[in-house]
Amino acid sequence: MKASYDIWLIPLSLSASAFAMYVTFGFVENLYRTASQHRAILFNVYSIAIGTGLWAIHFVNLLIFYGNQAFTVFSLAIFASWLVALSIGYTICATSSKKVMTFNCLIFSGIVIGLGSYLMFYLSLSGLNETNNLWNLSTNISFYPISLLLALSTAFGAGLLSVVTLSWIKHYIGDNKLLIKVIFSVITGIAILAIHATFNTTVDVQSQIVESQILLADKTLSEVLITLGLICLFLLAFVVALYYEKFNTSTLKHLLNTQKSTDSANSGFKDPLTQLPNRRAFKRELETAIKRSERASSTIALAYIDLDHFKPINDSHGHHVGDAVLMLVAQRLNAAVRVCDTVARIGGDEFVALIEEIKSDEDIIPIVERIVNSIKEPFLVSGQQIDISCSVGIAVYPRDGDMERLMIRADAAMYKAKENGKNQFKFFDSEIESASDKMLEMHRDLQSAIENNEFSLEFQPKVNCKNQSLEGAEALIRWNHPTKGVILPKKFIPAAERFGLINQINDWVVEEGCRAIRRAKDDGVDLKLSINLARQQFRNPKLVDKILQLRKRYKIPAANLMFEIKETTAIKNENQFKHLLLQFKAAEIKVALDDFGSQQFSLSYLQHLNIDEVKLDKVFIGQINENKASRALVDAVIRLAHALDLNVVAEGVETETQREALADLGCNQMQGYLISKPISERKLLNLFKRLNVIDQFWVSDHQSEAA
Ligand code: C2E
Ligand code: CA
Ligand code: CA
């Protein structure tokens, strides 16, 4: 008897298959990311769900072609076909959730899925057999060998495609993940239908409809089976979801949310320049790698890669060249590691490589050697040769500690590699350990300092050099550590910058500074306040908007607020600095160049900058009376600054002779211990109020208070 077609079942089959594939995507991703003790349970539940789902879909497909036949619902053959479906489910889960799909694995899955599907089909057809005897089938089904070969190849191909897709999508971080999944789900639906159609051409079933105890006729049975099959599929998917929910992460939510979050945050997981995973994605990857290595009792290494001499490239060759070099670096790093390793970009010129499945340090060495050597090779960008190198620090899991420690320790080893002369790699060791432990402690302390708001501001008065009237102040941050007491910025600002916490801290400084100006105003004091900006704040495109918002919120006139940027920072980030200056100018925000003259001092540099104030570094001031050259330089800076209409402030004025010299040279304002150390807000306001009366700021009068 030849097959007939039940057309209306086709859309049902397609949507059921597509849905099943879509759910499977989520399952495989979960399995890949989960490594808890519940993974084994999840693995079984997912495999059974996928197997049973496939089995149900298979019946829907069978009904398309044999819907007008009668089925024996509970037969040994049908039970056997379910077992085969389960083995397919297990194969899919086991192979696709592996980190790397090997060739053998792929072929194995293709064979299991291809042969399995056919076996399932063959066994289920026995449902059409009234004898209910599996071994009798051959008497009722005739085979067409060529069709069989074709059918098997189709099933094998479709199996390969689905396993490759499942395996690939789980760590895909590009755009349109949702769309890709939907497209592949639909393709899978069509493939399953096609497999059944080709299978059908391989057999000719001679069946008779005979009554038996659970024998239903015609449409009624079709409908019952379809409903049963689908309910089964959906129920299983949801049971799995509930199961997973019990283990804290809701699969249901996950299935719905992963889509949303991975798709909308894909950009949040990928570095837009190099297309590598970013810090966030890498953290996730590291987490799962650690869990995987625990399962397999294997070792993993984290290589922290920092480019040497990269920063000057942006300034001397321009940003487009810098960007091109970073893209090439990404390519070379990817080529230097093995397929099972992951490379990510976690900062401007900082990369990391996750080296998995290693047995000893000896396995790591050739890989990091390849990394170091590949970066040492010259880069050719727009016809220019660029030479850089990299320093690599390596920490090994579990030897060098948990996930948090691993990053910090690899970073510490990288710093050691830099110290040792760059262009090399260094394993984390006990020598680095003590330094790194301090860093770890600092990291934790800083995080809790931010959470508990352990910071405060002190204010150092700025006075007029000539008449010594109080004209403003500089805000300086203090960390009131719960056990270590007051910590000065020199001790924690560099660490906060390294840990990427500086933005949070400085945002607080800017807002607290604005609040202080407001409180002073409410108290009748017109406080002109200077606030220090950190290097990282340059990179924040919303900085100007934020400042304007704060000014609006606290009703602060433009004249009351100024931002200080260090000369070294400005020189190192010249283009960004100039860009920021333009934005500041447009928003009428005043800028001072801090610590001027502390580094490679360049007078001509001043001419090209759109700034309002120059702060002479205290090193300069300290020597003003000691050597003539210093005095001549200060003289030159003040003249040039005045010619450019800039305010000049001297920092670190400690003696009366220094003050006199500065006043003689025409310096506008000064700060320093001679006048006052940084003091509390209350003391500053008291000072202003007292001096408002006499409008004169007399040193000896308050020095005791300030100290
Ligand atoms: P800076 O901006 O150059 O601040 C001046 C530093 O010189 C202050 O140190 C101040 O206490 C100190 N100082 C003032 N007068 C004298 C003097 O007569 N003699 C000597 N020897 N030193 C004097 P402090 O408060 O320890 O701050 C150090 C640095 O930390 C600051 O240098 C600034 O770069 C940074 N800093 C302070 N507060 C902040 C902040 O809120 N954000 C950022 N990003 N950096 C800050
Ligand atoms: Ca400053
Ligand atoms: Ca300074």
mmCIF file of N, CA and C in Angstrom, residues 675-679 683 687 702-707:
data_model
loop_
_atom_site.group_PDB
_atom_site.id
_atom_site.type_symbol
_atom_site.label_atom_id
_atom_site.label_comp_id
_atom_site.label_asym_id
_atom_site.label_seq_id
_atom_site.Cartn_x
_atom_site.Cartn_y
_atom_site.Cartn_z
ATOM 1 N N ILE A 675 50.431 78.423 53.120
ATOM 2 C CA ILE A 675 49.109 79.000 53.337
ATOM 3 C C ILE A 675 48.280 78.053 54.191
ATOM 4 N N SER A 676 48.097 76.847 53.674
ATOM 5 C CA SER A 676 47.311 75.872 54.419
ATOM 6 C C SER A 676 47.437 74.491 53.794
ATOM 7 N N LYS A 677 47.411 73.491 54.639
ATOM 8 C CA LYS A 677 47.286 72.120 54.142
ATOM 9 C C LYS A 677 45.833 71.921 53.711
ATOM 10 N N PRO A 678 45.522 70.845 53.010
ATOM 11 C CA PRO A 678 44.110 70.590 52.722
ATOM 12 C C PRO A 678 43.322 70.476 54.029
ATOM 13 N N ILE A 679 42.139 71.094 54.073
ATOM 14 C CA ILE A 679 41.342 71.127 55.308
ATOM 15 C C ILE A 679 39.910 70.680 55.036
ATOM 16 N N LYS A 683 36.014 73.810 57.971
ATOM 17 C CA LYS A 683 37.104 74.757 58.234
ATOM 18 C C LYS A 683 37.253 75.731 57.076
ATOM 19 N N LEU A 687 36.848 79.749 57.265
ATOM 20 C CA LEU A 687 37.930 80.612 56.772
ATOM 21 C C LEU A 687 37.367 81.688 55.862
ATOM 22 N N HIS A 702 45.777 81.266 60.600
ATOM 23 C CA HIS A 702 45.020 80.016 60.572
ATOM 24 C C HIS A 702 45.894 78.791 60.398
ATOM 25 N N GLN A 703 47.208 79.010 60.366
ATOM 26 C CA GLN A 703 48.060 77.856 60.077
ATOM 27 C C GLN A 703 47.879 76.749 61.101
ATOM 28 N N SER A 704 47.660 77.156 62.337
ATOM 29 C CA SER A 704 47.476 76.151 63.376
ATOM 30 C C SER A 704 46.189 75.372 63.137
ATOM 31 N N GLU A 705 45.172 76.095 62.669
ATOM 32 C CA GLU A 705 43.884 75.443 62.432
ATOM 33 C C GLU A 705 43.986 74.422 61.293
ATOM 34 N N ALA A 706 44.749 74.853 60.261
ATOM 35 C CA ALA A 706 44.845 74.005 59.087
ATOM 36 C C ALA A 706 45.629 72.736 59.349
ATOM 37 N N ALA A 707 46.597 72.833 60.210
ATOM 38 C CA ALA A 707 47.522 71.720 60.413
ATOM 39 C C ALA A 707 46.827 70.482 60.972
#
